[in-house]
mmCIF file of C-alpha atoms and ligand atoms in Angstrom:
data_model
loop_
_atom_site.group_PDB
_atom_site.id
_atom_site.type_symbol
_atom_site.label_atom_id
_atom_site.label_comp_id
_atom_site.label_asym_id
_atom_site.label_seq_id
_atom_site.Cartn_x
_atom_site.Cartn_y
_atom_site.Cartn_z
ATOM 1 C CA MET N 860 0.377 22.654 22.242
ATOM 2 C CA GLU N 861 -3.350 22.941 21.170
ATOM 3 C CA LYS N 862 -2.177 24.692 17.799
ATOM 4 C CA ASP N 863 0.462 22.088 17.134
ATOM 5 C CA ASP N 864 -2.024 19.355 17.529
ATOM 6 C CA GLU N 865 -4.348 21.204 14.927
ATOM 7 C CA ILE N 866 -1.531 21.564 12.650
ATOM 8 C CA ASN N 867 -0.378 18.065 12.948
ATOM 9 C CA LYS N 868 -3.942 16.656 12.446
ATOM 10 C CA GLU N 869 -4.006 18.556 9.123
ATOM 11 C CA MET N 870 -1.223 16.242 7.982
ATOM 12 C CA ILE N 871 -3.555 13.314 7.941
ATOM 13 C CA LYS N 872 -4.272 12.402 4.323
ATOM 14 C CA LYS N 873 -7.880 11.462 3.321
ATOM 15 C CA GLY N 874 -6.902 7.819 2.323
ATOM 16 C CA PHE N 875 -5.239 7.410 5.881
ATOM 17 C CA GLU N 876 -8.320 8.576 7.640
ATOM 18 C CA GLU N 877 -10.723 6.323 5.563
ATOM 19 C CA ARG N 878 -8.477 3.358 6.119
ATOM 20 C CA TYR N 879 -7.897 3.975 9.789
ATOM 21 C CA ARG N 880 -11.485 4.575 10.301
ATOM 22 C CA LYS N 881 -12.178 1.189 8.973
ATOM 23 C CA ILE N 882 -9.578 -0.454 11.261
ATOM 24 C CA PHE N 883 -10.408 1.270 14.472
ATOM 25 C CA GLY N 884 -14.237 2.036 13.933
ATOM 26 C CA PRO N 885 -15.502 4.253 16.965
ATOM 27 C CA ASP N 886 -11.976 4.116 18.460
ATOM 28 C CA TYR N 887 -10.398 6.010 15.551
ATOM 29 C CA ASP N 888 -10.536 9.339 17.669
ATOM 30 C CA LEU N 889 -8.872 7.750 20.587
ATOM 31 C CA PHE N 890 -6.283 6.211 18.324
ATOM 32 C CA LEU N 891 -5.462 9.690 17.053
ATOM 33 C CA GLU N 892 -5.455 11.297 20.416
ATOM 34 C CA TYR N 893 -2.770 8.755 21.592
ATOM 35 C CA SER N 894 -0.758 8.929 18.505
ATOM 36 C CA PHE N 895 -0.413 12.682 18.967
ATOM 37 C CA MET N 896 0.579 12.393 22.888
ATOM 38 C CA PHE N 897 4.104 12.878 23.846
ATOM 39 C CA PRO N 898 5.626 9.549 24.329
ATOM 40 C CA ARG N 899 6.450 8.247 27.846
ATOM 41 C CA ARG N 900 10.060 7.596 28.477
ATOM 42 C CA ALA N 901 11.255 4.178 29.223
ATOM 43 C CA ILE N 902 14.355 1.968 29.800
ATOM 44 C CA ARG N 903 15.272 -1.528 29.721
ATOM 45 C CA VAL N 904 17.899 -2.689 32.367
ATOM 46 C CA ASN N 905 20.788 -4.269 30.464
ATOM 47 C CA THR N 906 21.537 -7.217 32.869
ATOM 48 C CA LEU N 907 24.903 -7.975 30.958
ATOM 49 C CA ARG N 908 26.059 -4.906 32.671
ATOM 50 C CA GLY N 909 24.067 -4.007 35.829
ATOM 51 C CA SER N 910 21.321 -5.505 38.123
ATOM 52 C CA ILE N 911 17.766 -4.405 38.083
ATOM 53 C CA GLN N 912 18.246 -3.290 41.737
ATOM 54 C CA GLU N 913 21.500 -1.412 41.128
ATOM 55 C CA VAL N 914 20.050 0.641 38.226
ATOM 56 C CA LYS N 915 16.711 1.275 40.221
ATOM 57 C CA GLU N 916 18.471 2.570 43.046
ATOM 58 C CA GLU N 917 20.638 4.841 40.992
ATOM 59 C CA LEU N 918 17.862 6.351 38.721
ATOM 60 C CA CYS N 919 15.416 6.487 41.646
ATOM 61 C CA LYS N 920 17.564 9.627 42.902
ATOM 62 C CA ILE N 921 16.304 11.524 39.793
ATOM 63 C CA TRP N 922 13.371 9.884 38.370
ATOM 64 C CA LYS N 923 10.344 8.034 39.476
ATOM 65 C CA LEU N 924 10.360 4.341 37.893
ATOM 66 C CA GLU N 925 7.386 2.429 37.224
ATOM 67 C CA PRO N 926 7.502 -1.273 36.336
ATOM 68 C CA ILE N 927 6.355 -2.289 32.712
ATOM 69 C CA PRO N 928 4.223 -5.422 33.481
ATOM 70 C CA TRP N 929 5.359 -7.380 30.379
ATOM 71 C CA CYS N 930 9.029 -6.907 30.665
ATOM 72 C CA LYS N 931 10.726 -7.417 34.099
ATOM 73 C CA GLU N 932 13.798 -5.352 33.132
ATOM 74 C CA GLY N 933 11.428 -2.559 31.824
ATOM 75 C CA PHE N 934 10.569 0.737 33.532
ATOM 76 C CA TRP N 935 8.614 3.913 32.720
ATOM 77 C CA ILE N 936 10.595 6.929 33.770
ATOM 78 C CA GLU N 937 8.837 9.890 35.137
ATOM 79 C CA GLY N 938 10.213 13.255 36.137
ATOM 80 C CA GLU N 939 11.132 16.769 35.050
ATOM 81 C CA ARG N 940 14.681 15.878 33.549
ATOM 82 C CA ARG N 941 14.172 14.477 30.245
ATOM 83 C CA ASP N 942 17.767 13.582 29.617
ATOM 84 C CA ILE N 943 17.922 9.872 30.328
ATOM 85 C CA GLY N 944 20.199 9.327 27.463
ATOM 86 C CA ASN N 945 23.004 11.413 29.273
ATOM 87 C CA HIS N 946 23.086 9.593 32.627
ATOM 88 C CA LEU N 947 26.435 7.757 33.296
ATOM 89 C CA PHE N 948 24.679 4.446 33.784
ATOM 90 C CA HIS N 949 23.472 4.879 30.073
ATOM 91 C CA GLN N 950 26.977 5.631 28.896
ATOM 92 C CA LEU N 951 27.993 2.364 30.843
ATOM 93 C CA GLY N 952 25.614 0.390 29.054
ATOM 94 C CA LYS N 953 23.720 -0.384 32.169
ATOM 95 C CA TYR N 954 20.448 0.469 30.482
ATOM 96 C CA TYR N 955 18.877 0.991 27.063
ATOM 97 C CA VAL N 956 16.265 3.654 26.194
ATOM 98 C CA GLN N 957 13.587 1.597 24.555
ATOM 99 C CA GLU N 958 9.985 2.007 23.826
ATOM 100 C CA PRO N 959 7.904 -0.455 26.043
ATOM 101 C CA ALA N 960 5.984 -2.098 23.123
ATOM 102 C CA SER N 961 9.247 -2.526 21.175
ATOM 103 C CA MET N 962 10.458 -4.980 24.240
ATOM 104 C CA ILE N 963 7.713 -7.419 23.103
ATOM 105 C CA PRO N 964 9.092 -9.335 20.076
ATOM 106 C CA ALA N 965 12.409 -10.487 21.808
ATOM 107 C CA ILE N 966 10.312 -11.592 24.813
ATOM 108 C CA ALA N 967 7.942 -13.518 22.472
ATOM 109 C CA LEU N 968 10.973 -14.882 20.612
ATOM 110 C CA GLY N 969 12.243 -16.330 24.095
ATOM 111 C CA PRO N 970 16.070 -16.957 23.101
ATOM 112 C CA GLN N 971 18.071 -19.192 25.264
ATOM 113 C CA PRO N 972 21.694 -19.243 26.168
ATOM 114 C CA ASP N 973 23.896 -21.281 23.755
ATOM 115 C CA GLU N 974 21.323 -21.025 20.810
ATOM 116 C CA PHE N 975 21.898 -19.672 17.275
ATOM 117 C CA VAL N 976 19.743 -16.776 16.652
ATOM 118 C CA ILE N 977 19.330 -14.346 13.671
ATOM 119 C CA ASP N 978 17.991 -10.702 14.169
ATOM 120 C CA MET N 979 17.277 -10.080 10.357
ATOM 121 C CA ALA N 980 16.759 -6.324 10.316
ATOM 122 C CA ALA N 981 18.742 -5.360 13.605
ATOM 123 C CA ALA N 982 19.805 -1.543 13.526
ATOM 124 C CA PRO N 983 19.900 0.278 15.848
ATOM 125 C CA GLY N 984 20.049 -2.815 18.002
ATOM 126 C CA SER N 985 17.417 -2.318 20.740
ATOM 127 C CA LYS N 986 16.297 -6.008 20.166
ATOM 128 C CA THR N 987 19.657 -7.379 19.541
ATOM 129 C CA THR N 988 20.825 -6.026 22.837
ATOM 130 C CA GLN N 989 17.791 -7.444 24.408
ATOM 131 C CA ILE N 990 18.357 -11.001 22.963
ATOM 132 C CA ALA N 991 21.974 -10.962 24.009
ATOM 133 C CA ALA N 992 20.919 -10.202 27.625
ATOM 134 C CA MET N 993 18.539 -13.061 27.577
ATOM 135 C CA MET N 994 20.957 -15.466 26.113
ATOM 136 C CA LYS N 995 23.503 -14.336 28.830
ATOM 137 C CA ASN N 996 25.996 -13.367 26.221
ATOM 138 C CA ARG N 997 26.315 -16.898 25.148
ATOM 139 C CA GLY N 998 25.508 -18.950 22.027
ATOM 140 C CA CYS N 999 25.632 -16.774 18.947
ATOM 141 C CA ILE N 1000 23.583 -14.001 17.299
ATOM 142 C CA ILE N 1001 23.783 -12.802 13.759
ATOM 143 C CA ALA N 1002 22.679 -9.107 13.786
ATOM 144 C CA ASN N 1003 21.992 -8.334 10.135
ATOM 145 C CA GLU N 1004 21.130 -4.821 8.605
ATOM 146 C CA ILE N 1005 20.848 -4.105 4.917
ATOM 147 C CA ASP N 1006 21.513 -0.226 5.461
ATOM 148 C CA THR N 1007 25.180 0.357 5.754
ATOM 149 C CA LYS N 1008 24.606 3.786 7.275
ATOM 150 C CA ARG N 1009 22.746 2.241 10.213
ATOM 151 C CA LEU N 1010 25.443 -0.177 10.976
ATOM 152 C CA LYS N 1011 27.569 2.436 13.014
ATOM 153 C CA MET N 1012 24.795 2.836 15.562
ATOM 154 C CA LEU N 1013 24.113 -0.964 15.696
ATOM 155 C CA ASN N 1014 27.875 -1.682 16.437
ATOM 156 C CA SER N 1015 28.100 1.246 18.912
ATOM 157 C CA ASN N 1016 24.961 -0.002 20.954
ATOM 158 C CA LEU N 1017 26.289 -3.414 20.996
ATOM 159 C CA GLN N 1018 29.567 -2.285 22.343
ATOM 160 C CA ARG N 1019 28.077 0.112 24.800
ATOM 161 C CA CYS N 1020 25.841 -2.758 26.202
ATOM 162 C CA PHE N 1021 28.722 -5.282 26.417
ATOM 163 C CA VAL N 1022 27.402 -7.699 23.682
ATOM 164 C CA MET N 1023 29.964 -10.305 23.107
ATOM 165 C CA ASN N 1024 27.941 -12.982 21.305
ATOM 166 C CA THR N 1025 27.141 -11.077 18.162
ATOM 167 C CA ILE N 1026 28.294 -10.977 14.639
ATOM 168 C CA ILE N 1027 27.153 -8.069 12.502
ATOM 169 C CA THR N 1028 26.229 -8.695 8.818
ATOM 170 C CA ASN N 1029 25.329 -6.294 5.980
ATOM 171 C CA MET N 1030 23.100 -8.286 3.695
ATOM 172 C CA ASN N 1031 19.694 -8.189 2.228
ATOM 173 C CA GLY N 1032 17.719 -10.345 4.691
ATOM 174 C CA ILE N 1033 16.129 -12.393 1.845
ATOM 175 C CA ALA N 1034 19.614 -13.649 0.666
ATOM 176 C CA PHE N 1035 19.972 -15.681 3.802
ATOM 177 C CA ALA N 1036 17.906 -18.654 2.384
ATOM 178 C CA ASN N 1037 20.549 -19.277 0.010
ATOM 179 C CA LYS N 1038 23.178 -20.086 2.872
ATOM 180 C CA LYS N 1039 23.687 -23.332 4.669
ATOM 181 C CA MET N 1040 22.997 -21.850 8.073
ATOM 182 C CA ARG N 1041 20.116 -22.983 10.095
ATOM 183 C CA PHE N 1042 18.851 -21.142 13.239
ATOM 184 C CA ASP N 1043 16.990 -21.922 16.458
ATOM 185 C CA ARG N 1044 15.317 -18.566 16.416
ATOM 186 C CA VAL N 1045 14.613 -15.983 13.944
ATOM 187 C CA LEU N 1046 13.562 -12.608 14.489
ATOM 188 C CA ILE N 1047 12.185 -10.279 11.793
ATOM 189 C CA ASP N 1048 11.493 -6.942 13.101
ATOM 190 C CA ALA N 1049 10.451 -5.812 9.590
ATOM 191 C CA PRO N 1050 10.819 -2.345 7.841
ATOM 192 C CA CYS N 1051 7.434 -0.910 7.842
ATOM 193 C CA SER N 1052 5.181 2.049 7.549
ATOM 194 C CA GLY N 1053 5.492 2.901 11.294
ATOM 195 C CA THR N 1054 1.772 3.893 11.785
ATOM 196 C CA GLY N 1055 1.930 2.694 15.402
ATOM 197 C CA THR N 1056 4.690 5.230 15.985
ATOM 198 C CA ILE N 1057 3.114 8.494 14.835
ATOM 199 C CA ARG N 1058 3.985 10.067 18.221
ATOM 200 C CA LYS N 1059 7.641 9.532 17.640
ATOM 201 C CA SER N 1060 7.707 11.221 14.277
ATOM 202 C CA PHE N 1061 4.832 12.886 12.415
ATOM 203 C CA LEU N 1062 6.952 12.200 9.207
ATOM 204 C CA THR N 1063 5.271 8.805 9.366
ATOM 205 C CA LEU N 1064 2.202 10.588 8.246
ATOM 206 C CA ARG N 1065 3.451 12.565 5.727
ATOM 207 C CA MET N 1066 5.106 9.565 4.042
ATOM 208 C CA TRP N 1067 2.091 7.250 4.345
ATOM 209 C CA ASN N 1068 0.652 6.189 0.883
ATOM 210 C CA GLU N 1069 -1.153 3.044 -0.177
ATOM 211 C CA ARG N 1070 1.503 2.244 -2.711
ATOM 212 C CA MET N 1071 4.282 2.301 -0.100
ATOM 213 C CA ILE N 1072 2.074 -0.055 2.043
ATOM 214 C CA GLU N 1073 1.801 -2.642 -1.008
ATOM 215 C CA LYS N 1074 5.675 -2.438 -1.630
ATOM 216 C CA LEU N 1075 6.483 -2.884 2.091
ATOM 217 C CA SER N 1076 4.052 -5.774 2.375
ATOM 218 C CA ARG N 1077 5.680 -7.653 -0.394
ATOM 219 C CA LEU N 1078 9.189 -7.192 1.048
ATOM 220 C CA GLN N 1079 7.759 -8.224 4.579
ATOM 221 C CA LEU N 1080 6.278 -11.524 3.088
ATOM 222 C CA ARG N 1081 9.544 -12.352 1.492
ATOM 223 C CA LEU N 1082 11.616 -11.726 4.712
ATOM 224 C CA LEU N 1083 9.120 -14.003 6.701
ATOM 225 C CA GLU N 1084 9.261 -16.812 3.996
ATOM 226 C CA ASN N 1085 13.074 -16.691 4.098
ATOM 227 C CA GLY N 1086 13.289 -16.347 7.726
ATOM 228 C CA PHE N 1087 11.203 -19.537 7.964
ATOM 229 C CA GLU N 1088 13.409 -21.342 5.550
ATOM 230 C CA ILE N 1089 16.473 -20.855 7.480
ATOM 231 C CA LEU N 1090 14.853 -22.042 10.754
ATOM 232 C CA LYS N 1091 15.669 -25.542 12.190
ATOM 233 C CA ARG N 1092 12.744 -27.846 12.657
ATOM 234 C CA GLY N 1093 11.255 -27.121 16.148
ATOM 235 C CA GLY N 1094 12.552 -23.434 15.777
ATOM 236 C CA VAL N 1095 10.756 -20.358 16.427
ATOM 237 C CA VAL N 1096 10.384 -17.151 14.158
ATOM 238 C CA VAL N 1097 8.866 -13.977 15.335
ATOM 239 C CA TYR N 1098 7.528 -11.477 12.935
ATOM 240 C CA SER N 1099 6.990 -7.962 14.246
ATOM 241 C CA THR N 1100 6.111 -4.407 12.823
ATOM 242 C CA CYS N 1101 5.399 -1.202 14.489
ATOM 243 C CA SER N 1102 2.650 -0.740 11.938
ATOM 244 C CA LEU N 1103 -1.133 -1.186 12.329
ATOM 245 C CA GLU N 1104 -1.868 -1.799 8.775
ATOM 246 C CA PRO N 1105 -3.594 -4.975 8.204
ATOM 247 C CA PHE N 1106 -1.737 -5.279 4.818
ATOM 248 C CA GLU N 1107 1.632 -5.391 6.810
ATOM 249 C CA ASN N 1108 0.483 -7.585 9.392
ATOM 250 C CA GLU N 1109 -2.484 -10.071 9.392
ATOM 251 C CA ARG N 1110 -2.438 -10.279 5.668
ATOM 252 C CA VAL N 1111 1.205 -10.883 5.469
ATOM 253 C CA ILE N 1112 0.859 -13.936 8.095
ATOM 254 C CA SER N 1113 -2.363 -15.225 6.145
ATOM 255 C CA MET N 1114 -0.386 -15.368 2.817
ATOM 256 C CA PHE N 1115 2.640 -16.830 4.590
ATOM 257 C CA LEU N 1116 0.420 -19.677 5.980
ATOM 258 C CA LYS N 1117 -1.255 -20.511 2.672
ATOM 259 C CA GLY N 1118 -0.607 -24.242 1.824
ATOM 260 C CA ARG N 1119 1.855 -24.689 4.711
ATOM 261 C CA ASP N 1120 1.465 -27.378 7.154
ATOM 262 C CA ASP N 1121 4.814 -27.161 8.703
ATOM 263 C CA ALA N 1122 4.203 -23.818 10.413
ATOM 264 C CA ILE N 1123 2.192 -23.401 13.656
ATOM 265 C CA VAL N 1124 1.195 -19.889 14.998
ATOM 266 C CA GLU N 1125 1.618 -19.931 18.824
ATOM 267 C CA GLU N 1126 -0.263 -17.776 21.285
ATOM 268 C CA ILE N 1127 1.808 -14.998 22.864
ATOM 269 C CA GLU N 1128 1.097 -15.002 26.651
ATOM 270 C CA MET N 1129 1.772 -11.675 28.076
ATOM 271 C CA ASP N 1130 0.256 -9.150 30.495
ATOM 272 C CA VAL N 1131 -0.466 -6.691 27.994
ATOM 273 C CA LYS N 1132 -3.734 -4.948 26.976
ATOM 274 C CA ARG N 1133 -4.429 -5.924 23.319
ATOM 275 C CA ASP N 1134 -6.561 -5.242 20.291
ATOM 276 C CA ARG N 1135 -8.301 -8.070 18.410
ATOM 277 C CA PRO N 1136 -6.384 -9.077 15.418
ATOM 278 C CA ILE N 1137 -8.269 -8.157 12.160
ATOM 279 C CA LEU N 1138 -9.750 -11.139 10.333
ATOM 280 C CA GLU N 1139 -11.259 -9.350 7.426
ATOM 281 C CA PHE N 1140 -10.179 -6.200 5.604
ATOM 282 C CA GLU N 1141 -10.963 -4.595 2.340
ATOM 283 C CA GLY N 1142 -13.129 -7.708 1.173
ATOM 284 C CA GLU N 1143 -10.416 -10.269 1.975
ATOM 285 C CA ARG N 1144 -10.891 -12.772 4.637
ATOM 286 C CA TYR N 1145 -7.600 -13.830 6.573
ATOM 287 C CA ASP N 1146 -6.410 -17.219 7.967
ATOM 288 C CA ASN N 1147 -8.325 -17.948 11.281
ATOM 289 C CA GLU N 1148 -4.766 -18.439 12.779
ATOM 290 C CA VAL N 1149 -4.061 -14.787 12.985
ATOM 291 C CA ARG N 1150 -6.532 -14.709 15.941
ATOM 292 C CA LYS N 1151 -3.364 -15.806 17.853
ATOM 293 C CA CYS N 1152 -1.169 -12.877 16.833
ATOM 294 C CA LEU N 1153 -0.665 -10.017 19.390
ATOM 295 C CA ARG N 1154 -1.868 -6.637 18.048
ATOM 296 C CA ILE N 1155 -1.729 -3.482 20.295
ATOM 297 C CA SER N 1156 -2.446 0.128 19.370
ATOM 298 C CA PRO N 1157 -1.246 3.207 21.322
ATOM 299 C CA GLN N 1158 -4.486 3.632 23.241
ATOM 300 C CA ARG N 1159 -4.429 0.344 24.960
ATOM 301 C CA ASN N 1160 -1.392 0.672 26.904
ATOM 302 C CA ASN N 1161 -0.228 4.284 26.236
ATOM 303 C CA THR N 1162 2.839 2.889 24.059
ATOM 304 C CA ASP N 1163 3.569 2.622 20.571
ATOM 305 C CA GLY N 1164 1.382 0.292 18.489
ATOM 306 C CA PHE N 1165 2.923 -2.995 17.575
ATOM 307 C CA PHE N 1166 2.023 -6.359 15.908
ATOM 308 C CA VAL N 1167 3.771 -9.543 16.716
ATOM 309 C CA CYS N 1168 3.432 -13.106 15.580
ATOM 310 C CA ARG N 1169 5.197 -16.208 16.810
ATOM 311 C CA ILE N 1170 5.460 -19.146 14.375
ATOM 312 C CA LYS N 1171 6.970 -22.576 15.253
ATOM 313 C CA LYS N 1172 8.397 -24.830 12.568
ATOM 314 C CA LYS N 1173 7.086 -28.245 12.918
HETATM 315 N N1 LIG V 630 15.274 -4.304 15.100
HETATM 316 C C1 LIG V 630 15.716 -2.930 15.187
HETATM 317 C C2 LIG V 630 15.629 -2.491 16.517
HETATM 318 O O1 LIG V 630 14.859 -3.008 17.338
HETATM 319 O O2 LIG V 630 16.434 -1.580 16.962
HETATM 320 C C3 LIG V 630 14.680 -1.994 14.321
HETATM 321 C C4 LIG V 630 14.490 -2.474 12.888
HETATM 322 S S1 LIG V 630 13.632 -1.312 12.003
HETATM 323 C C5 LIG V 630 12.078 -1.611 12.265
HETATM 324 C C6 LIG V 630 13.921 -2.173 10.452
HETATM 325 C C7 LIG V 630 15.194 -2.279 9.862
HETATM 326 O O3 LIG V 630 15.241 -3.104 8.597
HETATM 327 C C8 LIG V 630 15.949 -0.881 9.338
HETATM 328 O O4 LIG V 630 16.997 -0.649 10.008
HETATM 329 C C9 LIG V 630 16.052 -1.211 7.829
HETATM 330 O O5 LIG V 630 17.204 -0.555 7.510
HETATM 331 C C10 LIG V 630 15.983 -2.565 7.689
HETATM 332 N N2 LIG V 630 15.766 -3.277 6.520
HETATM 333 C C11 LIG V 630 15.122 -2.947 5.413
HETATM 334 N N3 LIG V 630 15.035 -3.789 4.461
HETATM 335 C C12 LIG V 630 15.766 -4.774 4.836
HETATM 336 C C13 LIG V 630 16.083 -5.932 4.129
HETATM 337 N N4 LIG V 630 15.753 -6.438 2.904
HETATM 338 N N5 LIG V 630 17.059 -6.975 4.913
HETATM 339 C C14 LIG V 630 17.591 -6.526 6.148
HETATM 340 N N6 LIG V 630 17.225 -5.384 6.655
HETATM 341 C C15 LIG V 630 16.479 -4.511 6.152
#
């Protein structure tokens, strides 16, 4: 294990280290330590298929369940057996194996039954299934995904979880602005560099480079602008990434807010330990409103790192 750690830490590029030392300051080593830890497993009870009580009683026979403070359907799973995806209750769609930080964006979105919602980048469907459960399978969700290969997984997760209020589309998210549809809520769980999820795949470190960050941040801004465009007045858009890059997070929000007086960034009240959003990076000062965004790094709650911003349209 120790040897693996050493090998993996050698994967860290110089540019990455410099950048993340600036982001985390004295917490940089702690960030790395948690980024190399084995992820804690967790589930979210799918209330479309089973009750929290029923799932808890069944899984307690094998595992120890610990509630996730910010998601009442979420539990950390402890125990020797690692195959939580093989349990019959999983096959029956009674729970979804989901990283606890990734449960936050749908909660921040707050979808209600009978609303019209779009999940702009939906595969493999963890947040679509969560939104459908929050909507009690009522109203309508458009689950959009650009990557045809990822549609199969999205489709099978929706079926397994008994989701009945969702239409899958296979479009570029930025093309929705040309359509006449207007939504009550829009989720943009954007494609990102994934630097909050190094513990899940060390490939993230190998792939990381500054050009990729610039390219992603341009796409992310376009997705957010388009998502806001297709919102009804009074509607809510949530922008999230599992990246800890200011260029993919605070800077995207700051650029989006420029010259807009119809967008209000809202606080996200949640029982989760958080980092201070970054207000200045690489000589650029960001909009003060980014203070209201939720930024968490792995070392805060022993979860993936995530960034979430909730914006209301006036
Ligand atoms: N929301 C998903 C979930 O919780 O299961 C995870 C989404 S993942 C972070 C980002 C997704 O965006 C990927 O599946 C990727 O293929 C998709 N994507 C990338 N570019 C896109 C675009 N222009 N329009 C729509 N989806 C896009």
